Every structure is written in structure tokens, then in C-alpha cells.
């Protein structure tokens, strides 16, 4: 198996990482006194499945872990907005170009914090949908337990008293329990597939919108940086007057309009799949077989017409092949005398 196709193996370096090696691990990722996560996150994750039925235990833990993710994004959102304000405060006393650009950069960074706050609301739709599956799993567990309990009672009675009249009664109850369990299991299977698609559709739609808008902000941020003249100046030399106020303001306006007008239809990133190309173009195997069959019948008809024409013409020069031969691809055949 290719190493990049599994969560259980380290991934191969991407093309960008081969061109530009990734930076070293951040110093903030190590040395924490309480480990990699907060105590509340660790407690919530470890105790999530303890109080849930066996069938719903894993999904209950997943739902709680997603809640940790949302709490972390919420913290990042608040911190991002505080950082945006601090960027503007720091640049206020700098040169004119740095002061103006940092003020506008603060606006963009603050907008990223707002987008992260909106992303939490959309992400929660994914988590709520998973919770509905967890609730169904929890409701199916009693029917499984009841069926298992009756099965154990029958086995115990058959061991102790094979002629006990309770065995017949329990077997009838087992039939009813199996019927109820069969209905519940089918319902769980159907709902699981339906809700799984709906849940991750919520998540991926939220990720698409969030990522595309972040890319827009990043591009406009790069445009803002172009307004700063980073040419070195000699001591005592004065910087040229900064005249980019209107340009920086227009960049912010353009960014705001781009974010407001963004839709999934005009998204920049489109997935390209290397599978099912025939189905994407409305062409499948049955259509191919039917076309091949029709093509074979046409070739047979053309050959029959060519043979008939050959028999009727006794002196046809070989360099002047009949038109039927050319159409049927039989121009190289010798003409019968």
C-alpha cells in the first residue's frame, strides 16, 4: 500500500515540501505542563464513551472530540481578533507606509477571526448530524441486549432442565425479539448511511467556503504588502512620501466585495478525479457494447454490398477501387476476376 493512502503511516513529502522544505517544529508544541491538550479537553474525551451504551460508545467519543475541536477554533477566533488589534496598535507609531499597511492588515486579520467564528456555526451542523446517529445507536442497544438476554436464558435452561416448558415460551419471545431487532438494525443501517453523507457534506462545504475565503484574504494581503517600499535607505536619507492611502483603502473594499460575492459556483478550487471518467461523459460499458454491436452490423452490411459489387463487375482496374471498398476499408483486397 502506498504510504500516503493510509492514516496509519507517515505521508510522503508533497511537491511544495520538496521545493521548499518545511520549517522546524514549532517551539509552542512542546514543553506544556499539562500535556498537548487542556485538562477539560482530555477529561471530556476520556469520559465521553464511559456513560454511553456499547453500540454508541465510539461515536459518542467522536462527538465529544469534535466539540473539543470547536472549542479550540473558538479560542483561535478570539485570539486572532486580539492579534489583529495589536498589529494595528504596533504599526501606529511607525513610518507612514508601515502605519497604513499594518492598519489595513489588522482589518484583514480581524476578518479571518470573524470567518473562523462563522465556520464554527457551520461546523456544528456536522456535529449535530453525527449526534443524531449516536442517538439512534443508543436506541438500538436495548433490543440487542434483550435478544442476547433471552438467548442466554434459553441456553441456561437447556443445560439445567432440557424439558422445561419455559423453553418454548422463551423461544417465542426470542423470535419476537429478533424481529424487533431486525427492524431496528435495518433502520440504523439506513440512517447511518444517510446521516454520514449529510454530516460530512456540512463539514466539507464549510471547509470549502472557509478555505476559499481565507485564500482571497491572503491574496489581498499580498497586494497590501506591495505598497511598502522595502528599498534600503542610507543613514540621514529621508523616505519618499507615501501615497498609497487610497490604494490600500481600495484593496480592503475589493476584498470585502469579493468575500460578499463568493459562492460555491465561482469557487476557484475544483476537484479533478482520475476515476469514472466514462460515467462523467454519459458513457458506460453497456453503451460501448451496443455501439460495438451496431458497428459490427454496419461492417457486415458493407462487406456484403462490396462482395455483390465485385461479382457484378468483371473488369475493374485494381488502381480504381470500388467506392464500397474504400468506405468499408477493403481497398487492399484483390478484385475477383
mmCIF file of N, CA and C in Angstrom, residues 130-196:
data_model
loop_
_atom_site.group_PDB
_atom_site.id
_atom_site.type_symbol
_atom_site.label_atom_id
_atom_site.label_comp_id
_atom_site.label_asym_id
_atom_site.label_seq_id
_atom_site.Cartn_x
_atom_site.Cartn_y
_atom_site.Cartn_z
ATOM 1 N N UNK A 130 -24.083 14.063 13.379
ATOM 2 C CA UNK A 130 -23.482 12.854 13.953
ATOM 3 C C UNK A 130 -24.151 12.471 15.272
ATOM 4 N N UNK A 131 -24.559 13.458 16.037
ATOM 5 C CA UNK A 131 -25.237 13.161 17.306
ATOM 6 C C UNK A 131 -26.552 12.428 17.073
ATOM 7 N N UNK A 132 -27.231 12.725 15.980
ATOM 8 C CA UNK A 132 -28.474 12.012 15.684
ATOM 9 C C UNK A 132 -28.215 10.539 15.420
ATOM 10 N N UNK A 133 -27.093 10.232 14.768
ATOM 11 C CA UNK A 133 -26.734 8.825 14.563
ATOM 12 C C UNK A 133 -26.396 8.171 15.899
ATOM 13 N N UNK A 134 -25.711 8.901 16.748
ATOM 14 C CA UNK A 134 -25.393 8.370 18.082
ATOM 15 C C UNK A 134 -26.657 8.050 18.861
ATOM 16 N N UNK A 135 -27.655 8.897 18.766
ATOM 17 C CA UNK A 135 -28.907 8.649 19.476
ATOM 18 C C UNK A 135 -29.618 7.403 18.944
ATOM 19 N N UNK A 136 -29.556 7.208 17.629
ATOM 20 C CA UNK A 136 -30.169 6.004 17.048
ATOM 21 C C UNK A 136 -29.424 4.758 17.521
ATOM 22 N N UNK A 137 -28.105 4.844 17.546
ATOM 23 C CA UNK A 137 -27.329 3.703 18.032
ATOM 24 C C UNK A 137 -27.673 3.378 19.483
ATOM 25 N N UNK A 138 -27.843 4.410 20.293
ATOM 26 C CA UNK A 138 -28.201 4.178 21.689
ATOM 27 C C UNK A 138 -29.585 3.553 21.821
ATOM 28 N N UNK A 139 -30.508 3.896 20.919
ATOM 29 C CA UNK A 139 -31.851 3.327 20.986
ATOM 30 C C UNK A 139 -31.903 1.884 20.503
ATOM 31 N N UNK A 140 -30.947 1.494 19.660
ATOM 32 C CA UNK A 140 -30.908 0.121 19.160
ATOM 33 C C UNK A 140 -30.282 -0.826 20.179
ATOM 34 N N UNK A 141 -29.451 -0.311 21.046
ATOM 35 C CA UNK A 141 -28.754 -1.165 22.011
ATOM 36 C C UNK A 141 -29.692 -1.993 22.890
ATOM 37 N N UNK A 142 -30.817 -1.450 23.413
ATOM 38 C CA UNK A 142 -31.700 -2.277 24.251
ATOM 39 C C UNK A 142 -32.252 -3.504 23.531
ATOM 40 N N UNK A 143 -32.584 -3.391 22.246
ATOM 41 C CA UNK A 143 -33.100 -4.550 21.521
ATOM 42 C C UNK A 143 -32.030 -5.629 21.385
ATOM 43 N N UNK A 144 -30.786 -5.203 21.194
ATOM 44 C CA UNK A 144 -29.702 -6.180 21.158
ATOM 45 C C UNK A 144 -29.528 -6.858 22.510
ATOM 46 N N UNK A 145 -29.588 -6.064 23.571
ATOM 47 C CA UNK A 145 -29.414 -6.631 24.908
ATOM 48 C C UNK A 145 -30.540 -7.601 25.247
ATOM 49 N N UNK A 146 -31.770 -7.250 24.852
ATOM 50 C CA UNK A 146 -32.906 -8.124 25.143
ATOM 51 C C UNK A 146 -32.778 -9.458 24.407
ATOM 52 N N UNK A 147 -32.388 -9.399 23.153
ATOM 53 C CA UNK A 147 -32.219 -10.634 22.393
ATOM 54 C C UNK A 147 -31.114 -11.500 22.984
ATOM 55 N N UNK A 148 -30.021 -10.864 23.398
ATOM 56 C CA UNK A 148 -28.920 -11.621 23.992
ATOM 57 C C UNK A 148 -29.316 -12.216 25.338
ATOM 58 N N UNK A 149 -30.112 -11.475 26.096
ATOM 59 C CA UNK A 149 -30.555 -11.968 27.403
ATOM 60 C C UNK A 149 -31.440 -13.200 27.243
ATOM 61 N N UNK A 150 -32.375 -13.149 26.298
ATOM 62 C CA UNK A 150 -33.254 -14.304 26.078
ATOM 63 C C UNK A 150 -32.452 -15.496 25.580
ATOM 64 N N UNK A 151 -31.489 -15.241 24.704
ATOM 65 C CA UNK A 151 -30.648 -16.337 24.204
ATOM 66 C C UNK A 151 -29.885 -16.999 25.350
ATOM 67 N N UNK A 152 -29.365 -16.205 26.265
ATOM 68 C CA UNK A 152 -28.633 -16.760 27.412
ATOM 69 C C UNK A 152 -29.568 -17.556 28.329
ATOM 70 N N UNK A 153 -30.796 -17.072 28.508
ATOM 71 C CA UNK A 153 -31.745 -17.801 29.363
ATOM 72 C C UNK A 153 -32.111 -19.148 28.752
ATOM 73 N N UNK A 154 -32.305 -19.178 27.454
ATOM 74 C CA UNK A 154 -32.637 -20.449 26.792
ATOM 75 C C UNK A 154 -31.479 -21.429 26.924
ATOM 76 N N UNK A 155 -30.265 -20.948 26.708
ATOM 77 C CA UNK A 155 -29.106 -21.837 26.828
ATOM 78 C C UNK A 155 -28.950 -22.357 28.249
ATOM 79 N N UNK A 156 -29.223 -21.512 29.225
ATOM 80 C CA UNK A 156 -29.112 -21.943 30.623
ATOM 81 C C UNK A 156 -30.168 -22.979 30.983
ATOM 82 N N UNK A 157 -31.409 -22.771 30.504
ATOM 83 C CA UNK A 157 -32.464 -23.734 30.795
ATOM 84 C C UNK A 157 -32.211 -25.075 30.102
ATOM 85 N N UNK A 158 -31.736 -25.020 28.866
ATOM 86 C CA UNK A 158 -31.456 -26.268 28.160
ATOM 87 C C UNK A 158 -30.339 -27.055 28.853
ATOM 88 N N UNK A 159 -29.467 -26.359 29.536
ATOM 89 C CA UNK A 159 -28.396 -27.051 30.247
ATOM 90 C C UNK A 159 -28.893 -27.644 31.564
ATOM 91 N N UNK A 160 -29.712 -26.867 32.299
ATOM 92 C CA UNK A 160 -30.179 -27.326 33.605
ATOM 93 C C UNK A 160 -31.399 -28.249 33.499
ATOM 94 N N UNK A 161 -32.403 -27.829 32.694
ATOM 95 C CA UNK A 161 -33.654 -28.589 32.596
ATOM 96 C C UNK A 161 -34.089 -28.611 31.134
ATOM 97 N N UNK A 162 -33.622 -29.569 30.352
ATOM 98 C CA UNK A 162 -33.962 -29.595 28.925
ATOM 99 C C UNK A 162 -35.458 -29.743 28.649
ATOM 100 N N UNK A 163 -36.210 -30.263 29.582
ATOM 101 C CA UNK A 163 -37.645 -30.465 29.379
ATOM 102 C C UNK A 163 -38.495 -29.363 29.990
ATOM 103 N N UNK A 164 -37.893 -28.277 30.336
ATOM 104 C CA UNK A 164 -38.644 -27.196 30.980
ATOM 105 C C UNK A 164 -39.628 -26.563 29.988
ATOM 106 N N UNK A 165 -40.886 -26.307 30.396
ATOM 107 C CA UNK A 165 -41.862 -25.662 29.491
ATOM 108 C C UNK A 165 -41.527 -24.202 29.199
ATOM 109 N N UNK A 166 -40.657 -23.599 30.018
ATOM 110 C CA UNK A 166 -40.311 -22.199 29.788
ATOM 111 C C UNK A 166 -39.493 -22.023 28.512
ATOM 112 N N UNK A 167 -38.872 -23.114 28.075
ATOM 113 C CA UNK A 167 -38.035 -23.004 26.878
ATOM 114 C C UNK A 167 -38.867 -22.605 25.671
ATOM 115 N N UNK A 168 -40.065 -23.197 25.539
ATOM 116 C CA UNK A 168 -40.932 -22.863 24.404
ATOM 117 C C UNK A 168 -41.351 -21.398 24.467
ATOM 118 N N UNK A 169 -41.703 -20.948 25.673
ATOM 119 C CA UNK A 169 -42.108 -19.545 25.830
ATOM 120 C C UNK A 169 -40.960 -18.600 25.491
ATOM 121 N N UNK A 170 -39.781 -18.927 25.978
ATOM 122 C CA UNK A 170 -38.625 -18.077 25.709
ATOM 123 C C UNK A 170 -38.254 -18.076 24.225
ATOM 124 N N UNK A 171 -38.407 -19.219 23.582
ATOM 125 C CA UNK A 171 -38.117 -19.263 22.157
ATOM 126 C C UNK A 171 -39.077 -18.390 21.359
ATOM 127 N N UNK A 172 -40.351 -18.363 21.775
ATOM 128 C CA UNK A 172 -41.307 -17.467 21.123
ATOM 129 C C UNK A 172 -40.945 -16.001 21.361
ATOM 130 N N UNK A 173 -40.515 -15.695 22.581
ATOM 131 C CA UNK A 173 -40.073 -14.323 22.858
ATOM 132 C C UNK A 173 -38.818 -13.983 22.047
ATOM 133 N N UNK A 174 -37.961 -14.977 21.864
ATOM 134 C CA UNK A 174 -36.753 -14.747 21.076
ATOM 135 C C UNK A 174 -37.085 -14.438 19.622
ATOM 136 N N UNK A 175 -38.090 -15.104 19.081
ATOM 137 C CA UNK A 175 -38.496 -14.826 17.702
ATOM 138 C C UNK A 175 -38.983 -13.385 17.586
ATOM 139 N N UNK A 176 -39.814 -12.970 18.561
ATOM 140 C CA UNK A 176 -40.294 -11.583 18.524
ATOM 141 C C UNK A 176 -39.145 -10.591 18.723
ATOM 142 N N UNK A 177 -38.215 -10.909 19.620
ATOM 143 C CA UNK A 177 -37.082 -10.012 19.859
ATOM 144 C C UNK A 177 -36.192 -9.910 18.627
ATOM 145 N N UNK A 178 -36.006 -11.028 17.933
ATOM 146 C CA UNK A 178 -35.200 -10.997 16.716
ATOM 147 C C UNK A 178 -35.870 -10.177 15.622
ATOM 148 N N UNK A 179 -37.189 -10.263 15.539
ATOM 149 C CA UNK A 179 -37.911 -9.453 14.549
ATOM 150 C C UNK A 179 -37.768 -7.966 14.863
ATOM 151 N N UNK A 180 -37.939 -7.610 16.137
ATOM 152 C CA UNK A 180 -37.787 -6.210 16.526
ATOM 153 C C UNK A 180 -36.350 -5.731 16.285
ATOM 154 N N UNK A 181 -35.397 -6.587 16.627
ATOM 155 C CA UNK A 181 -34.002 -6.212 16.424
ATOM 156 C C UNK A 181 -33.672 -6.073 14.947
ATOM 157 N N UNK A 182 -34.268 -6.923 14.117
ATOM 158 C CA UNK A 182 -34.012 -6.843 12.680
ATOM 159 C C UNK A 182 -34.499 -5.518 12.113
ATOM 160 N N UNK A 183 -35.673 -5.088 12.545
ATOM 161 C CA UNK A 183 -36.200 -3.794 12.085
ATOM 162 C C UNK A 183 -35.314 -2.651 12.567
ATOM 163 N N UNK A 184 -34.913 -2.715 13.838
ATOM 164 C CA UNK A 184 -34.079 -1.651 14.388
ATOM 165 C C UNK A 184 -32.713 -1.588 13.702
ATOM 166 N N UNK A 185 -32.137 -2.755 13.418
ATOM 167 C CA UNK A 185 -30.830 -2.774 12.758
ATOM 168 C C UNK A 185 -30.923 -2.224 11.340
ATOM 169 N N UNK A 186 -31.997 -2.553 10.631
ATOM 170 C CA UNK A 186 -32.170 -2.026 9.276
ATOM 171 C C UNK A 186 -32.339 -0.515 9.304
ATOM 172 N N UNK A 187 -33.120 -0.036 10.264
ATOM 173 C CA UNK A 187 -33.303 1.409 10.400
ATOM 174 C C UNK A 187 -31.979 2.095 10.718
ATOM 175 N N UNK A 188 -31.196 1.490 11.604
ATOM 176 C CA UNK A 188 -29.894 2.060 11.949
ATOM 177 C C UNK A 188 -28.975 2.100 10.739
ATOM 178 N N UNK A 189 -28.966 1.040 9.959
ATOM 179 C CA UNK A 189 -28.110 0.996 8.771
ATOM 180 C C UNK A 189 -28.481 2.080 7.773
ATOM 181 N N UNK A 190 -29.785 2.234 7.539
ATOM 182 C CA UNK A 190 -30.230 3.256 6.578
ATOM 183 C C UNK A 190 -29.915 4.662 7.062
ATOM 184 N N UNK A 191 -30.201 4.907 8.337
ATOM 185 C CA UNK A 191 -29.985 6.251 8.875
ATOM 186 C C UNK A 191 -28.493 6.566 8.938
ATOM 187 N N UNK A 192 -27.678 5.575 9.246
ATOM 188 C CA UNK A 192 -26.238 5.814 9.339
ATOM 189 C C UNK A 192 -25.676 6.277 8.002
ATOM 190 N N UNK A 193 -26.043 5.595 6.931
ATOM 191 C CA UNK A 193 -25.534 5.999 5.618
ATOM 192 C C UNK A 193 -26.045 7.380 5.220
ATOM 193 N N UNK A 194 -27.333 7.611 5.482
ATOM 194 C CA UNK A 194 -27.911 8.911 5.115
ATOM 195 C C UNK A 194 -27.276 10.048 5.900
ATOM 196 N N UNK A 195 -27.170 9.878 7.221
ATOM 197 C CA UNK A 195 -26.647 10.944 8.066
ATOM 198 C C UNK A 195 -25.142 11.131 7.886
ATOM 199 N N UNK A 196 -24.428 10.048 7.574
ATOM 200 C CA UNK A 196 -22.995 10.180 7.349
ATOM 201 C C UNK A 196 -22.722 11.083 6.147
#
